[in-house]
Short mmCIF file of C-alpha atoms in Angstrom, two decimals:
data_model
loop_
_atom_site.label_atom_id
_atom_site.label_comp_id
_atom_site.label_asym_id
_atom_site.label_seq_id
_atom_site.Cartn_x
_atom_site.Cartn_y
_atom_site.Cartn_z
CA MET A 592 -0.46 53.02 -65.63
CA ARG A 593 -3.34 51.27 -63.94
CA GLU A 594 -3.15 47.55 -63.25
CA THR A 595 -5.88 45.55 -65.00
CA CYS A 596 -7.87 42.76 -63.33
CA GLN A 597 -6.13 40.27 -65.63
CA THR A 598 -2.70 41.56 -64.58
CA ARG A 599 -3.62 41.31 -60.90
CA SER A 600 -4.93 37.80 -61.44
CA SER A 601 -1.75 36.75 -63.22
CA LYS A 602 0.39 38.22 -60.45
CA SER A 603 -1.65 36.44 -57.77
CA LEU A 604 -1.31 33.15 -59.66
CA TYR A 605 2.45 33.70 -59.97
CA ILE A 606 2.78 34.35 -56.22
CA SER A 607 0.66 31.30 -55.42
CA LEU A 608 2.87 29.15 -57.64
CA LEU A 609 5.99 30.48 -55.92
CA ILE A 610 4.52 29.66 -52.51
CA LEU A 611 3.56 26.16 -53.69
CA ILE A 612 7.06 25.52 -55.08
CA PHE A 613 8.60 26.75 -51.81
CA VAL A 614 6.36 24.47 -49.74
CA LEU A 615 7.16 21.49 -51.98
CA LEU A 616 10.88 22.18 -51.75
CA GLU A 617 10.62 22.43 -47.99
CA SER A 618 8.80 19.13 -47.80
CA VAL A 619 11.41 17.20 -49.82
CA SER A 620 14.51 18.81 -48.33
CA GLY A 621 16.10 18.13 -44.94
CA ARG A 622 16.08 14.87 -43.04
CA ASN A 623 13.39 12.68 -41.57
CA LEU A 624 13.35 10.53 -38.45
CA THR A 625 12.25 7.07 -39.56
CA PHE A 626 12.88 4.73 -36.60
CA ALA A 627 13.95 4.86 -32.95
CA VAL A 628 15.25 2.34 -30.43
CA LEU A 629 15.15 3.10 -26.69
CA ILE A 630 16.77 1.08 -23.91
CA TYR A 631 16.06 2.20 -20.37
CA ARG A 632 16.84 1.11 -16.84
CA HIS A 633 13.97 0.37 -14.47
CA GLY A 634 12.99 2.96 -11.88
CA ASP A 635 13.91 3.26 -8.21
CA ARG A 636 13.68 -0.04 -6.34
CA SER A 637 14.34 -1.64 -2.98
CA PRO A 638 17.75 -3.31 -2.46
CA ILE A 639 18.44 -6.57 -4.27
CA GLU A 640 19.66 -8.10 -1.03
CA SER A 641 21.16 -6.98 2.25
CA TYR A 642 24.67 -7.71 3.53
CA PRO A 643 25.46 -9.86 6.63
CA ASN A 644 25.79 -6.90 9.02
CA GLY A 645 22.95 -4.89 7.49
CA LEU A 646 20.62 -2.99 9.81
CA HIS A 647 17.39 -3.57 7.91
CA LYS A 648 15.46 -6.68 6.93
CA GLU A 649 13.54 -7.43 3.75
CA SER A 650 10.25 -7.19 5.65
CA GLU A 651 10.87 -3.45 6.15
CA TRP A 652 10.32 -2.84 2.43
CA PRO A 653 6.64 -2.82 1.37
CA GLN A 654 7.11 -5.37 -1.42
CA GLY A 655 10.37 -6.96 -0.31
CA PHE A 656 13.74 -6.86 -2.05
CA GLY A 657 14.30 -5.91 -5.68
CA GLN A 658 10.88 -4.35 -6.23
CA LEU A 659 9.85 -1.12 -7.93
CA THR A 660 8.93 1.64 -5.48
CA THR A 661 6.37 4.41 -5.89
CA LEU A 662 9.31 6.76 -6.56
CA GLY A 663 10.41 4.42 -9.35
CA MET A 664 6.90 4.57 -10.77
CA GLN A 665 7.02 8.37 -10.77
CA GLN A 666 10.43 8.34 -12.49
CA HIS A 667 9.18 6.16 -15.32
CA HIS A 668 5.94 8.04 -15.72
CA GLU A 669 8.06 11.17 -16.18
CA LEU A 670 10.24 9.38 -18.74
CA GLY A 671 7.13 8.22 -20.60
CA ARG A 672 5.85 11.79 -20.75
CA TYR A 673 9.26 12.92 -22.02
CA ILE A 674 9.23 10.28 -24.76
CA LYS A 675 5.76 11.42 -25.78
CA LYS A 676 6.98 15.02 -26.02
CA ARG A 677 10.22 14.16 -27.84
CA TYR A 678 8.43 12.10 -30.47
CA SER A 679 5.27 14.14 -30.89
CA GLY A 680 4.67 14.39 -34.62
CA PHE A 681 6.54 11.12 -35.12
CA LEU A 682 4.50 8.72 -33.03
CA SER A 683 0.75 9.01 -33.29
CA PRO A 684 -0.82 10.95 -30.39
CA ILE A 685 -2.81 7.84 -29.50
CA TYR A 686 -1.52 4.31 -29.05
CA LYS A 687 -1.26 2.31 -32.28
CA ARG A 688 -0.04 -1.22 -31.80
CA GLU A 689 1.67 -1.39 -35.20
CA GLU A 690 3.89 1.62 -34.40
CA ILE A 691 5.61 0.50 -31.21
CA TYR A 692 6.95 -2.76 -29.75
CA ILE A 693 8.02 -3.10 -26.12
CA GLN A 694 10.22 -5.84 -24.66
CA SER A 695 11.26 -6.38 -21.05
CA THR A 696 13.42 -8.73 -19.06
CA ASP A 697 11.52 -11.26 -16.96
CA ILE A 698 11.91 -9.27 -13.73
CA ASP A 699 9.07 -7.60 -11.81
CA ARG A 700 10.69 -4.16 -11.67
CA THR A 701 11.43 -3.95 -15.42
CA ILE A 702 7.95 -5.16 -16.41
CA MET A 703 6.31 -2.71 -14.00
CA SER A 704 8.59 0.13 -15.17
CA ALA A 705 7.52 -0.49 -18.75
CA GLN A 706 3.87 -0.48 -17.69
CA VAL A 707 4.03 2.85 -15.92
CA ASN A 708 6.25 4.31 -18.66
CA LEU A 709 3.55 3.47 -21.20
CA ALA A 710 0.98 5.09 -18.93
CA GLY A 711 2.90 8.35 -19.34
CA LEU A 712 3.53 7.81 -23.05
CA PHE A 713 -0.01 6.85 -24.06
CA PRO A 714 -2.63 8.12 -21.61
CA PRO A 715 -6.01 7.17 -23.08
CA THR A 716 -8.05 9.82 -24.83
CA THR A 717 -11.54 9.91 -26.38
CA SER A 718 -12.52 6.40 -27.51
CA GLU A 719 -9.55 4.80 -25.68
CA ILE A 720 -11.04 5.70 -22.30
CA TRP A 721 -12.71 2.59 -20.94
CA ASN A 722 -13.17 3.94 -17.39
CA PRO A 723 -13.22 7.71 -16.76
CA GLN A 724 -11.86 7.14 -13.26
CA ILE A 725 -8.81 5.22 -14.52
CA LEU A 726 -6.86 7.18 -17.14
CA TRP A 727 -4.79 4.16 -18.14
CA GLN A 728 -5.02 1.61 -20.91
CA PRO A 729 -3.45 -1.84 -21.27
CA ILE A 730 -0.57 -2.04 -23.76
CA PRO A 731 1.26 -5.32 -24.47
CA ILE A 732 4.78 -5.83 -23.13
CA TYR A 733 6.68 -8.81 -24.47
CA VAL A 734 8.79 -10.50 -21.81
CA VAL A 735 12.15 -11.97 -22.86
CA PRO A 736 12.98 -14.98 -20.66
CA LYS A 737 16.57 -15.19 -19.47
CA SER A 738 16.90 -18.57 -21.16
CA PHE A 739 15.80 -17.26 -24.57
CA ARG A 740 18.88 -16.25 -26.59
CA PRO A 741 19.83 -13.73 -23.87
CA LYS A 742 20.17 -10.17 -25.13
CA LEU A 743 18.75 -7.98 -22.37
CA ARG A 744 20.22 -9.29 -19.11
CA PHE A 745 23.95 -8.90 -18.60
CA PRO A 746 26.40 -10.19 -17.65
CA ILE A 747 25.66 -13.64 -19.02
CA PHE A 748 27.70 -15.99 -16.85
CA ASP A 749 26.59 -19.11 -18.73
CA CYS A 750 29.53 -18.70 -21.10
CA PRO A 751 32.80 -20.50 -20.25
CA ARG A 752 34.98 -18.19 -22.31
CA TYR A 753 33.53 -15.11 -20.61
CA LYS A 754 34.09 -16.59 -17.14
CA LYS A 755 37.70 -17.26 -18.12
CA LEU A 756 38.06 -13.64 -19.26
CA LEU A 757 36.71 -12.49 -15.89
CA ARG A 758 39.28 -14.56 -14.02
CA GLU A 759 41.99 -13.15 -16.26
CA THR A 760 40.67 -9.64 -15.65
CA MET A 761 41.02 -9.95 -11.88
CA THR A 762 44.68 -10.94 -12.24
CA SER A 763 45.50 -8.52 -15.06
CA GLN A 764 47.88 -5.61 -14.61
CA GLU A 765 45.14 -3.20 -15.71
CA PHE A 766 42.74 -4.31 -12.99
CA ARG A 767 45.40 -4.58 -10.30
CA ALA A 768 46.50 -1.01 -10.97
CA LYS A 769 42.92 0.23 -10.56
CA ILE A 770 42.09 -1.81 -7.43
CA GLN A 771 45.39 -1.17 -5.63
CA PRO A 772 44.38 2.21 -4.10
CA TYR A 773 41.31 0.57 -2.53
CA LYS A 774 42.90 -2.47 -0.84
CA LYS A 775 42.92 -0.96 2.65
CA PHE A 776 39.37 0.29 2.18
CA LEU A 777 38.19 -3.18 1.11
CA LYS A 778 39.64 -4.73 4.27
CA THR A 779 37.79 -2.15 6.35
CA MET A 780 34.57 -2.78 4.41
CA ALA A 781 34.94 -6.51 5.05
CA VAL A 782 34.76 -5.80 8.79
CA TYR A 783 31.82 -3.41 8.44
CA SER A 784 29.77 -5.49 6.00
CA GLY A 785 30.45 -9.00 7.26
CA TYR A 786 31.75 -10.21 3.90
CA ASP A 787 35.33 -11.37 3.50
CA ALA A 788 37.64 -9.12 1.49
CA LYS A 789 38.03 -11.68 -1.32
CA SER A 790 34.27 -11.81 -1.89
CA LEU A 791 34.15 -8.02 -2.07
CA ARG A 792 36.95 -7.99 -4.63
CA ASN A 793 35.60 -10.76 -6.90
CA LEU A 794 33.57 -9.45 -9.82
CA ASP A 795 31.15 -12.34 -10.24
CA THR A 796 29.77 -12.29 -6.69
CA PHE A 797 28.40 -8.71 -6.73
CA LYS A 798 28.89 -8.54 -2.94
CA LEU A 799 30.55 -5.12 -2.96
CA TRP A 800 27.90 -3.90 -5.38
CA HIS A 801 25.17 -5.06 -2.99
CA VAL A 802 26.69 -3.19 -0.05
CA GLN A 803 26.82 0.01 -2.08
CA ASP A 804 23.36 -0.56 -3.54
CA THR A 805 21.73 -1.34 -0.19
CA LEU A 806 23.11 1.83 1.39
CA HIS A 807 22.08 3.84 -1.66
CA CYS A 808 18.49 2.55 -1.54
CA GLU A 809 18.26 3.05 2.21
CA SER A 810 19.54 6.63 2.01
CA ILE A 811 17.00 7.52 -0.70
CA HIS A 812 14.16 6.22 1.46
CA ASN A 813 15.41 7.74 4.73
CA PHE A 814 16.31 4.50 6.47
CA THR A 815 18.78 4.73 9.33
CA LEU A 816 22.29 4.07 8.03
CA PRO A 817 25.12 2.49 10.03
CA THR A 818 27.44 5.05 11.64
CA TRP A 819 30.35 3.99 9.41
CA ALA A 820 28.39 4.72 6.21
CA THR A 821 29.50 8.34 5.88
CA GLU A 822 29.17 10.27 2.63
CA ASP A 823 32.86 9.66 1.92
CA VAL A 824 32.50 5.91 2.47
CA ARG A 825 29.44 5.75 0.21
CA ALA A 826 31.22 7.81 -2.44
CA THR A 827 34.16 5.38 -2.38
CA LEU A 828 31.78 2.44 -2.61
CA GLY A 829 30.28 4.14 -5.66
CA GLU A 830 33.72 4.42 -7.25
CA LEU A 831 34.33 0.72 -6.66
CA THR A 832 30.95 -0.20 -8.10
CA VAL A 833 31.81 1.74 -11.27
CA LEU A 834 35.12 -0.14 -11.34
CA SER A 835 33.21 -3.41 -10.98
CA LEU A 836 30.88 -2.54 -13.87
CA SER A 837 33.82 -1.45 -16.01
CA SER A 838 35.67 -4.67 -15.20
CA LEU A 839 32.73 -6.88 -16.10
CA PHE A 840 32.59 -5.49 -19.62
CA GLY A 841 35.91 -3.76 -20.21
CA ILE A 842 39.32 -2.76 -18.79
CA TYR A 843 40.80 -6.06 -20.01
CA LYS A 844 40.01 -7.45 -23.49
CA ARG A 845 36.99 -5.17 -23.84
CA GLU A 846 36.31 -6.10 -27.45
CA GLU A 847 36.24 -9.85 -26.81
CA LYS A 848 33.99 -9.37 -23.77
CA ALA A 849 31.71 -7.23 -25.94
CA ARG A 850 31.37 -10.09 -28.44
CA LEU A 851 30.08 -12.30 -25.63
CA GLN A 852 27.96 -9.71 -23.81
CA GLY A 853 26.79 -6.28 -24.99
CA GLY A 854 27.54 -7.06 -28.63
CA LEU A 855 24.50 -9.36 -28.62
CA LEU A 856 22.26 -6.37 -27.92
CA VAL A 857 24.13 -4.17 -30.41
CA LYS A 858 23.54 -6.82 -33.06
CA ASP A 859 19.83 -7.01 -32.26
CA ILE A 860 19.48 -3.21 -32.39
CA LEU A 861 21.41 -2.97 -35.66
CA GLU A 862 19.30 -5.70 -37.26
CA ASN A 863 16.10 -3.88 -36.32
CA ILE A 864 17.44 -0.58 -37.61
CA SER A 865 18.61 -2.19 -40.87
CA ASN A 866 15.21 -3.83 -41.35
CA ALA A 867 13.58 -0.43 -40.88
CA THR A 868 15.53 0.84 -43.92
CA LYS A 869 14.86 -2.22 -46.06
CA TYR A 870 11.22 -2.67 -45.17
CA PRO A 871 9.85 0.71 -44.16
CA GLY A 872 6.42 0.32 -42.70
CA LYS A 873 4.30 1.24 -39.77
CA ARG A 874 6.72 0.16 -37.00
CA LYS A 875 8.37 3.31 -35.67
CA MET A 876 9.81 2.46 -32.29
CA LEU A 877 11.33 -0.42 -30.36
CA ILE A 878 11.68 -0.18 -26.57
CA TYR A 879 13.66 -2.38 -24.19
CA SER A 880 13.04 -2.25 -20.43
CA ALA A 881 16.14 -3.52 -18.67
CA HIS A 882 18.88 -2.87 -16.10
CA ASP A 883 21.93 -0.76 -15.28
CA THR A 884 24.17 -3.65 -16.33
CA THR A 885 22.30 -3.80 -19.65
CA LEU A 886 23.17 -0.16 -20.33
CA GLY A 887 26.71 -0.71 -19.07
CA ALA A 888 27.24 -3.74 -21.32
CA LEU A 889 25.76 -1.89 -24.30
CA GLN A 890 27.79 1.28 -23.83
CA MET A 891 30.99 -0.63 -23.10
CA ALA A 892 30.46 -2.66 -26.27
CA LEU A 893 30.10 0.61 -28.22
CA ASN A 894 33.09 2.05 -26.32
CA THR A 895 30.99 5.02 -25.17
CA TYR A 896 30.68 4.23 -21.44
CA ASN A 897 31.01 7.39 -19.31
CA GLU A 898 32.43 5.67 -16.18
CA ARG A 899 29.29 6.34 -14.16
CA LEU A 900 26.55 4.09 -12.90
CA PRO A 901 23.44 4.54 -15.05
CA PRO A 902 20.83 6.07 -12.72
CA TYR A 903 17.26 4.86 -12.37
CA ALA A 904 15.19 5.43 -15.53
CA ALA A 905 18.31 6.30 -17.54
CA CYS A 906 17.58 5.93 -21.26
CA GLN A 907 19.86 5.18 -24.20
CA ILE A 908 18.42 6.40 -27.52
CA PHE A 909 19.20 5.38 -31.11
CA GLU A 910 17.53 7.42 -33.84
CA LEU A 911 17.56 6.50 -37.53
CA TYR A 912 17.32 9.37 -40.01
CA GLN A 913 16.91 9.44 -43.76
CA GLU A 914 18.92 12.34 -45.12
CA ASP A 915 17.84 14.44 -48.09
CA THR A 916 20.33 12.41 -50.17
CA GLY A 917 18.38 9.25 -49.38
CA ASP A 918 21.18 7.88 -47.19
CA HIS A 919 20.55 6.78 -43.61
CA THR A 920 22.35 7.94 -40.48
CA ILE A 921 22.23 6.95 -36.81
CA GLU A 922 22.32 9.38 -33.91
CA MET A 923 22.76 8.29 -30.29
CA TYR A 924 21.74 10.07 -27.09
CA PHE A 925 21.85 9.23 -23.39
CA ARG A 926 19.31 10.63 -20.96
CA ASN A 927 20.63 10.33 -17.42
CA ASP A 928 19.63 13.75 -16.12
CA THR A 929 16.02 14.98 -16.11
CA SER A 930 17.09 18.62 -15.78
CA ARG A 931 18.57 18.84 -19.29
CA ASP A 932 18.32 17.43 -22.79
CA PRO A 933 19.86 14.02 -23.41
CA TYR A 934 23.62 13.97 -23.99
CA PRO A 935 24.61 13.33 -27.62
CA ILE A 936 26.93 10.33 -27.99
CA THR A 937 29.36 9.83 -30.86
CA LEU A 938 30.53 6.37 -31.84
CA PRO A 939 34.36 6.40 -31.84
CA GLY A 940 35.62 6.67 -35.41
CA CYS A 941 32.48 8.28 -36.78
CA SER A 942 30.65 11.59 -36.90
CA PHE A 943 27.72 12.27 -34.56
CA ALA A 944 25.23 11.59 -37.39
CA CYS A 945 26.96 8.36 -38.31
CA PRO A 946 26.22 6.86 -41.74
CA LEU A 947 24.45 3.55 -41.18
CA GLN A 948 26.94 1.51 -43.23
CA LYS A 949 29.90 3.04 -41.41
CA PHE A 950 28.19 2.41 -38.06
CA ALA A 951 27.74 -1.24 -39.06
CA ASP A 952 31.37 -1.50 -40.16
CA LEU A 953 32.67 0.02 -36.93
CA VAL A 954 30.69 -2.33 -34.68
CA SER A 955 31.29 -5.43 -36.81
CA PRO A 956 34.24 -6.64 -34.65
CA ILE A 957 31.89 -7.11 -31.66
CA LEU A 958 29.14 -8.97 -33.54
CA VAL A 959 29.08 -12.77 -33.56
CA ASP A 960 27.09 -15.22 -35.65
CA ASP A 961 27.51 -18.21 -33.35
CA TRP A 962 27.56 -17.09 -29.72
CA GLU A 963 27.56 -20.62 -28.33
CA SER A 964 30.69 -21.54 -30.30
CA GLU A 965 32.43 -18.34 -29.21
CA CYS A 966 31.65 -19.21 -25.60
CA ARG A 967 33.22 -22.65 -25.95
CA ARG A 968 36.53 -21.35 -27.34
#
């Protein structure tokens, strides 16, 4: 039996309707990324300071101590390009001021890292190009002064209760057990570095950290190292620096320290994420440019710290999703290796895609309403 034109037309209409229904179902099913928060460490820099017996002076570094290097610029440009790729289809391909907000600590290297990161994230195109020879465009970065309700620079020593907790940490059984294997090494390092052993052991002086950091920076940039700074010595210094970071924000009374340190940043992030669910709008991303101790304080507060120093341009990611049920979930990732995808991080007590309300409930013990009062306890 031959098919009439009307039959063919009806069949075509039926197929078209099926395709339309399928497309509509696809568009309303699944989950959608609705907001993202990124916190990254600045890029490679010169040492913060030298140690008494150090071989090299500040004048040997092009911009002096604590400054972003050209390698650090390259690292953050790469991270900016990665962010652009990861969020293509979410962020607009061109810079739109209402979509993204960038904050930085009031330190040269974090401000400059944010600048070069944005150069990789939003290279100017078409009408954005104001000079064909300079493929860069100015994007605002909001600097957070250290004195302004601190939430990006940690540790915050201007807190009596926290300083008391640090003193207790250094005499606690937990800390003593961890430092005991290194006592002989610390005495040797005191001779090599020119610091006394007590200064190297104390957490709030950062002297040991500066010895390790100076050698690390010098090795990256092919400076001559002292003969005693073997790979084994530098590896042990790295272990002690991790111990120092862990001690500042954990090991002893981690949760109370988190309330006075990293919990401030957790609270700020959670408030921004919650606002994104209550008042959905054009803002899609919040970025913080900060430090290794910022990431350490944040991860220790969340109890997700991996017992490693966050490398240059390491990036902690929070992503807010709206599920097909209408509920919201948070996923966390940590990018500390450019050769692979970011590591997924699960908040203890929750699933990887953690329901927003459960996430808020789990972190509630480290959130404070009156930080000043907590510090005076």
